[in-house]
């Protein structure tokens, strides 16, 4: 058995994506965990297709990333997207930095989280990546004051990946299910600039605002592109996080978002859910509690992020 000895040997880059990278044209990586674990069918395939279309409309080439039979696919075709979106529950692994090797070695399909998508996209030579929300410090990771419960230390590998991989990730803010202040502190420690576009407050994923001031804010995407370009040119090795708020017409009101998230977290605690299953479980529970309204917000913000990332990729390549 010959085992590929580098990430590059595992890569299988789609022809259109490979052509765009070689020509220096703007490319946007898209992750696949939100397809297999983040949203139900058929909203998952709709959002995957709409995100690719939004990237194209803004003048860039989309490259959705996943793992299949030992290869890191960068640029899925329509059949592959469909296969991922319709796979029976439990048959698609969730691959992050710590579980990428298992996903590659075991064969079959795996969806890539933000961390694993960054690894593949960076190896392919892509700089810009769009997702809905990054993983972060889960509530209770550091213990719950006064509760006597032990810290879970559940901190997404997305945060360290942002600290070690020089890419720009466009999202709608850290997922509201997280300990957002701790997530911001962690990103600061990792040397990751966090830039809010168009508002001083950090976007709150399902809601326009997280209730926290963003570390940096720019009036528009051009301003964000200037900061990102300066950061990447320094060669520090870390990535940057650009946060754009969910479109207003699909946003959950700030107080509603706060309440449903609190309820879902209490339910997860009661049900004993933890580890990699926690994020998908909470997203599904929030969809239930809101009668699907959260799915409308989630899909709108993902497609919007893809569109902004396409524009950002154009600005960064001088387009
Ligand atoms: N954004 C979404 N839905 C998702 C995710 C992001 O709108 O399902 C996924 C991403 O792939 C992210 C992952 O990397 O959740 C984080 O999982 P964890 O907290 O287990 O690290
Ligand atoms: Mn985790």
Short mmCIF file of C-alpha atoms and ligand atoms in Angstrom, two decimals:
data_model
loop_
_atom_site.label_atom_id
_atom_site.label_comp_id
_atom_site.label_asym_id
_atom_site.label_seq_id
_atom_site.Cartn_x
_atom_site.Cartn_y
_atom_site.Cartn_z
CA UNK A 1 0.00 0.00 0.00
CA UNK A 2 1.39 3.41 -0.95
CA UNK A 3 0.08 6.13 1.25
CA UNK A 4 0.20 9.68 -0.18
CA UNK A 5 2.86 11.56 1.77
CA UNK A 6 1.56 15.12 1.51
CA UNK A 7 -1.69 17.04 1.40
CA UNK A 8 -0.95 17.92 -2.21
CA UNK A 9 -0.95 14.27 -3.25
CA UNK A 10 -4.43 13.90 -1.75
CA UNK A 11 -5.84 16.83 -3.70
CA UNK A 12 -8.19 16.39 -6.61
CA UNK A 13 -8.93 19.84 -7.97
CA UNK A 14 -11.83 20.27 -10.40
CA UNK A 15 -10.80 21.43 -13.90
CA UNK A 16 -12.54 24.81 -13.77
CA UNK A 17 -11.09 25.57 -10.33
CA UNK A 18 -7.60 24.44 -11.37
CA UNK A 19 -7.78 26.67 -14.44
CA UNK A 20 -8.88 29.70 -12.41
CA UNK A 21 -6.15 29.19 -9.79
CA UNK A 22 -3.47 28.80 -12.47
CA UNK A 23 -4.66 31.98 -14.20
CA UNK A 24 -4.81 33.98 -10.95
CA UNK A 25 -8.55 34.52 -11.30
CA UNK A 26 -10.68 34.90 -8.13
CA UNK A 27 -11.76 31.62 -6.51
CA UNK A 28 -13.89 31.09 -3.39
CA UNK A 29 -13.73 27.88 -1.34
CA UNK A 30 -17.00 26.68 0.21
CA UNK A 31 -17.32 24.10 2.97
CA UNK A 32 -19.55 21.04 2.98
CA UNK A 33 -20.38 20.31 6.63
CA UNK A 34 -23.22 22.78 6.44
CA UNK A 35 -24.61 20.66 3.57
CA UNK A 36 -24.40 17.29 5.33
CA UNK A 37 -24.71 18.23 9.00
CA UNK A 38 -25.91 21.83 9.20
CA UNK A 39 -29.13 21.92 7.17
CA UNK A 40 -31.87 19.43 6.26
CA UNK A 41 -32.65 18.26 2.71
CA UNK A 42 -33.69 19.94 0.42
CA UNK A 43 -32.57 23.27 1.90
CA UNK A 44 -29.00 21.96 2.01
CA UNK A 45 -28.72 21.34 -1.75
CA UNK A 46 -30.58 24.58 -2.48
CA UNK A 47 -28.14 26.57 -0.37
CA UNK A 48 -25.12 24.76 -1.83
CA UNK A 49 -26.24 25.56 -5.38
CA UNK A 50 -27.30 29.11 -4.51
CA UNK A 51 -23.92 29.75 -2.83
CA UNK A 52 -22.06 28.57 -5.93
CA UNK A 53 -24.32 30.77 -8.11
CA UNK A 54 -23.73 33.78 -5.82
CA UNK A 55 -19.95 33.31 -6.08
CA UNK A 56 -20.26 33.21 -9.87
CA UNK A 57 -22.50 36.30 -9.97
CA UNK A 58 -19.79 38.21 -8.14
CA UNK A 59 -17.22 37.17 -10.74
CA UNK A 60 -15.40 34.33 -8.97
CA UNK A 61 -15.24 30.56 -9.37
CA UNK A 62 -16.75 28.44 -6.54
CA UNK A 63 -14.81 25.48 -5.13
CA UNK A 64 -16.86 23.38 -2.71
CA UNK A 65 -14.59 21.09 -0.70
CA UNK A 66 -15.27 17.54 0.58
CA UNK A 67 -13.52 14.20 1.08
CA UNK A 68 -14.28 11.19 -1.11
CA UNK A 69 -12.52 7.83 -1.14
CA UNK A 70 -9.24 9.08 0.19
CA UNK A 71 -9.08 12.26 -1.86
CA UNK A 72 -9.55 15.90 -0.92
CA UNK A 73 -11.93 17.19 -3.57
CA UNK A 74 -11.65 20.91 -4.28
CA UNK A 75 -14.49 21.88 -6.63
CA UNK A 76 -17.40 19.43 -6.44
CA UNK A 77 -19.58 18.87 -9.50
CA UNK A 78 -23.39 18.75 -9.37
CA UNK A 79 -23.53 14.98 -8.87
CA UNK A 80 -21.12 15.10 -5.94
CA UNK A 81 -23.09 17.92 -4.30
CA UNK A 82 -26.28 15.90 -4.73
CA UNK A 83 -24.65 12.78 -3.26
CA UNK A 84 -23.54 14.69 -0.18
CA UNK A 85 -26.90 16.42 0.27
CA UNK A 86 -28.97 13.25 -0.03
CA UNK A 87 -26.74 10.77 1.83
CA UNK A 88 -28.66 8.99 4.62
CA UNK A 89 -28.07 10.45 8.08
CA UNK A 90 -24.92 9.08 9.69
CA UNK A 91 -23.23 7.96 6.46
CA UNK A 92 -21.20 11.13 5.91
CA UNK A 93 -18.39 11.82 8.36
CA UNK A 94 -17.64 15.28 9.65
CA UNK A 95 -13.97 15.95 8.91
CA UNK A 96 -12.08 18.60 10.85
CA UNK A 97 -8.30 18.95 11.39
CA UNK A 98 -8.27 16.12 14.00
CA UNK A 99 -10.56 13.80 12.03
CA UNK A 100 -9.35 14.47 8.48
CA UNK A 101 -6.95 11.52 8.52
CA UNK A 102 -9.70 9.12 9.61
CA UNK A 103 -11.97 10.46 6.88
CA UNK A 104 -9.26 9.97 4.23
CA UNK A 105 -8.17 6.54 5.44
CA UNK A 106 -11.66 5.09 5.85
CA UNK A 107 -12.96 5.92 2.36
CA UNK A 108 -16.44 7.04 1.45
CA UNK A 109 -17.79 10.55 1.80
CA UNK A 110 -16.84 13.07 4.46
CA UNK A 111 -17.87 16.68 4.70
CA UNK A 112 -15.24 19.23 5.64
CA UNK A 113 -15.68 21.75 8.46
CA UNK A 114 -14.06 25.17 8.38
CA UNK A 115 -10.72 23.77 9.61
CA UNK A 116 -10.54 20.91 7.11
CA UNK A 117 -11.78 23.11 4.27
CA UNK A 118 -9.02 25.62 5.03
CA UNK A 119 -6.40 22.85 4.94
CA UNK A 120 -7.54 21.62 1.51
CA UNK A 121 -8.22 25.03 -0.01
CA UNK A 122 -4.92 26.48 1.16
CA UNK A 123 -3.04 23.48 -0.24
CA UNK A 124 -4.82 24.10 -3.54
CA UNK A 125 -3.72 27.74 -3.57
CA UNK A 126 -7.05 29.38 -2.69
CA UNK A 127 -7.09 32.42 -0.39
CA UNK A 128 -10.78 33.24 0.13
CA UNK A 129 -13.35 30.99 1.80
CA UNK A 130 -17.03 31.52 2.65
CA UNK A 131 -19.07 29.77 5.32
CA UNK A 132 -22.09 30.50 7.50
CA UNK A 133 -20.47 30.67 10.89
CA UNK A 134 -17.16 29.42 12.22
CA UNK A 135 -16.96 27.04 15.13
CA UNK A 136 -15.56 28.48 18.35
CA UNK A 137 -15.49 28.22 22.13
CA UNK A 138 -18.64 26.39 23.19
CA UNK A 139 -20.52 27.67 26.21
CA UNK A 140 -19.40 25.68 29.19
CA UNK A 141 -15.99 25.04 27.59
CA UNK A 142 -14.46 27.05 30.40
CA UNK A 143 -16.93 25.84 33.03
CA UNK A 144 -20.14 27.54 34.12
CA UNK A 145 -19.56 29.97 37.02
CA UNK A 146 -21.34 28.85 40.17
CA UNK A 147 -22.65 25.61 38.65
CA UNK A 148 -19.94 23.26 39.82
CA UNK A 149 -19.88 21.62 36.36
CA UNK A 150 -16.44 20.86 35.01
CA UNK A 151 -15.12 22.73 31.96
CA UNK A 152 -15.79 20.70 28.78
CA UNK A 153 -12.88 22.34 26.90
CA UNK A 154 -15.00 22.04 23.74
CA UNK A 155 -13.20 24.54 21.54
CA UNK A 156 -13.51 24.11 17.77
CA UNK A 157 -10.36 23.32 15.82
CA UNK A 158 -11.55 26.11 13.47
CA UNK A 159 -9.97 28.67 15.81
CA UNK A 160 -6.47 27.21 15.76
CA UNK A 161 -6.78 26.68 12.03
CA UNK A 162 -7.47 30.39 11.59
CA UNK A 163 -4.34 30.99 13.66
CA UNK A 164 -2.11 28.88 11.45
CA UNK A 165 -3.48 29.08 7.90
CA UNK A 166 -3.22 32.32 5.92
CA UNK A 167 -6.67 32.54 4.36
CA UNK A 168 -9.56 34.95 4.71
CA UNK A 169 -12.80 33.41 5.95
CA UNK A 170 -16.05 35.28 5.32
CA UNK A 171 -18.87 34.44 7.75
CA UNK A 172 -21.88 35.97 9.51
CA UNK A 173 -20.13 36.01 12.87
CA UNK A 174 -19.25 33.17 15.21
CA UNK A 175 -22.30 30.91 15.58
CA UNK A 176 -24.67 32.32 18.22
CA UNK A 177 -24.67 28.97 20.04
CA UNK A 178 -21.09 29.72 21.17
CA UNK A 179 -19.48 31.68 23.96
CA UNK A 180 -18.88 34.57 21.56
CA UNK A 181 -16.78 36.81 23.86
CA UNK A 182 -14.44 33.87 24.63
CA UNK A 183 -14.29 33.03 20.91
CA UNK A 184 -13.18 36.60 20.13
CA UNK A 185 -10.50 36.44 22.84
CA UNK A 186 -9.26 33.14 21.46
CA UNK A 187 -9.00 34.59 17.94
CA UNK A 188 -7.09 37.55 19.33
CA UNK A 189 -4.62 35.20 21.02
CA UNK A 190 -4.26 33.30 17.75
CA UNK A 191 -3.40 36.53 15.93
CA UNK A 192 -6.50 36.60 13.74
CA UNK A 193 -7.90 40.02 12.78
CA UNK A 194 -11.70 40.04 13.04
CA UNK A 195 -13.32 42.63 10.80
CA UNK A 196 -16.98 43.57 10.81
CA UNK A 197 -18.23 45.03 7.53
CA UNK A 198 -20.75 47.88 7.54
CA UNK A 199 -21.45 48.02 11.28
CA UNK A 200 -19.48 48.54 14.49
CA UNK A 201 -21.08 45.56 16.19
CA UNK A 202 -19.97 42.01 15.56
CA UNK A 203 -22.68 40.25 13.49
CA UNK A 204 -24.59 37.64 15.52
CA UNK A 205 -25.09 34.84 12.95
CA UNK A 206 -28.92 34.34 13.04
CA UNK A 207 -29.27 37.95 14.22
CA UNK A 208 -27.71 41.13 12.82
CA UNK A 209 -25.92 41.86 16.07
CA UNK A 210 -24.13 39.76 18.66
CA UNK A 211 -24.37 42.59 21.21
CA UNK A 212 -20.57 42.88 21.14
CA UNK A 213 -18.42 45.51 19.52
CA UNK A 214 -16.25 44.05 16.76
CA UNK A 215 -12.48 44.35 17.24
CA UNK A 216 -12.30 46.23 13.92
CA UNK A 217 -15.00 47.58 11.63
CA UNK A 218 -14.85 48.87 8.07
CA UNK A 219 -17.52 50.85 6.25
CA UNK A 220 -17.53 48.51 3.28
CA UNK A 221 -15.92 45.49 1.66
CA UNK A 222 -13.21 47.60 0.02
CA UNK A 223 -12.04 48.63 3.48
CA UNK A 224 -12.04 45.02 4.62
CA UNK A 225 -10.08 43.99 1.52
CA UNK A 226 -7.39 46.57 2.32
CA UNK A 227 -6.97 45.21 5.87
CA UNK A 228 -6.98 41.60 4.69
CA UNK A 229 -4.44 42.32 1.95
CA UNK A 230 -2.16 44.06 4.48
CA UNK A 231 -2.50 41.16 6.92
CA UNK A 232 -1.77 38.45 4.37
CA UNK A 233 1.17 40.42 2.93
CA UNK A 234 2.83 40.45 6.36
CA UNK A 235 3.27 36.70 6.06
CA UNK A 236 2.43 36.09 9.72
CA UNK A 237 0.87 32.75 8.89
CA UNK A 238 -2.53 33.42 10.43
CA UNK A 239 -5.80 33.98 8.62
CA UNK A 240 -8.36 36.77 8.90
CA UNK A 241 -12.06 36.67 9.67
CA UNK A 242 -14.44 38.98 7.80
CA UNK A 243 -17.95 39.15 9.28
CA UNK A 244 -20.97 40.35 7.30
CA UNK A 245 -24.41 40.44 8.95
CA UNK A 246 -27.28 38.21 7.85
CA UNK A 247 -29.59 40.06 5.36
CA UNK A 248 -32.09 42.14 7.37
CA UNK A 249 -35.22 40.58 5.83
CA UNK A 250 -34.21 37.08 6.99
CA UNK A 251 -32.58 37.92 10.33
CA UNK A 252 -34.02 36.71 13.62
CA UNK A 253 -34.67 39.61 16.02
CA UNK A 254 -31.72 39.85 18.47
CA UNK A 255 -33.82 38.92 21.55
CA UNK A 256 -35.56 36.00 19.80
CA UNK A 257 -32.19 34.63 18.66
CA UNK A 258 -30.83 34.91 22.21
CA UNK A 259 -33.84 33.10 23.69
CA UNK A 260 -33.97 30.19 21.24
CA UNK A 261 -30.24 29.64 21.52
CA UNK A 262 -30.50 29.53 25.33
CA UNK A 263 -33.37 27.05 25.12
CA UNK A 264 -31.56 24.81 22.63
CA UNK A 265 -28.41 24.79 24.79
CA UNK A 266 -30.43 23.84 27.89
CA UNK A 267 -32.07 21.03 25.89
CA UNK A 268 -28.66 19.78 24.67
CA UNK A 269 -27.37 19.75 28.26
CA UNK A 270 -30.43 17.80 29.39
CA UNK A 271 -30.02 15.33 26.51
CA UNK A 272 -26.30 14.91 27.26
CA UNK A 273 -25.16 15.96 23.78
CA UNK A 274 -21.48 16.89 23.37
CA UNK A 275 -18.45 16.66 21.08
CA UNK A 276 -18.68 16.98 17.29
CA UNK A 277 -22.41 16.11 17.43
CA UNK A 278 -23.19 19.25 19.44
CA UNK A 279 -23.16 21.89 16.69
CA UNK A 280 -25.42 19.91 14.28
CA UNK A 281 -27.75 18.99 17.16
CA UNK A 282 -28.13 22.60 18.29
CA UNK A 283 -28.76 23.86 14.74
CA UNK A 284 -31.48 21.21 14.25
CA UNK A 285 -33.05 21.97 17.64
CA UNK A 286 -33.11 25.72 16.90
CA UNK A 287 -34.83 24.96 13.57
CA UNK A 288 -37.46 22.97 15.49
CA UNK A 289 -38.03 25.65 18.11
CA UNK A 290 -38.39 28.39 15.49
CA UNK A 291 -40.56 26.28 13.15
CA UNK A 292 -37.93 26.56 10.45
CA UNK A 293 -37.48 30.34 10.63
CA UNK A 294 -33.83 29.84 11.68
CA UNK A 295 -33.26 27.82 8.50
CA UNK A 296 -34.39 30.83 6.45
CA UNK A 297 -31.86 32.99 8.29
CA UNK A 298 -29.13 30.34 8.03
CA UNK A 299 -29.56 29.84 4.28
CA UNK A 300 -29.77 33.59 3.58
CA UNK A 301 -26.60 34.33 5.52
CA UNK A 302 -24.64 31.51 3.86
CA UNK A 303 -25.57 32.68 0.35
CA UNK A 304 -24.84 36.30 1.28
CA UNK A 305 -21.42 35.32 2.65
CA UNK A 306 -20.66 33.49 -0.61
CA UNK A 307 -21.58 36.60 -2.62
CA UNK A 308 -19.44 38.92 -0.45
CA UNK A 309 -16.56 36.43 -0.56
CA UNK A 310 -16.72 36.42 -4.37
CA UNK A 311 -16.47 40.21 -4.39
CA UNK A 312 -13.65 40.13 -1.85
CA UNK A 313 -11.74 37.57 -3.93
CA UNK A 314 -12.09 39.93 -6.90
CA UNK A 315 -10.80 42.89 -4.86
CA UNK A 316 -7.83 40.85 -3.59
CA UNK A 317 -6.82 39.75 -7.07
CA UNK A 318 -7.10 43.33 -8.30
CA UNK A 319 -10.28 42.57 -10.24
N1 LIG B 1 -21.80 27.21 9.50
C1 LIG B 1 -23.12 26.90 9.34
N2 LIG B 1 -23.51 25.63 9.60
C2 LIG B 1 -22.61 24.65 9.98
C3 LIG B 1 -21.23 24.97 10.18
C4 LIG B 1 -20.89 26.28 9.90
O1 LIG B 1 -23.91 27.77 8.98
O2 LIG B 1 -23.02 23.51 10.15
C5 LIG B 1 -20.21 23.93 10.59
C6 LIG B 1 -18.84 24.37 10.05
O3 LIG B 1 -18.37 23.36 9.21
C7 LIG B 1 -17.97 24.55 11.25
C8 LIG B 1 -18.51 23.49 12.13
O4 LIG B 1 -16.59 24.39 10.96
O5 LIG B 1 -19.95 23.67 11.97
C9 LIG B 1 -18.02 23.62 13.56
O6 LIG B 1 -18.17 22.42 14.22
P1 LIG B 1 -17.49 22.18 15.65
O7 LIG B 1 -18.15 23.19 16.55
O8 LIG B 1 -17.83 20.77 16.05
O9 LIG B 1 -16.03 22.43 15.49
MN1 LIG B 2 -16.13 20.58 19.38
#
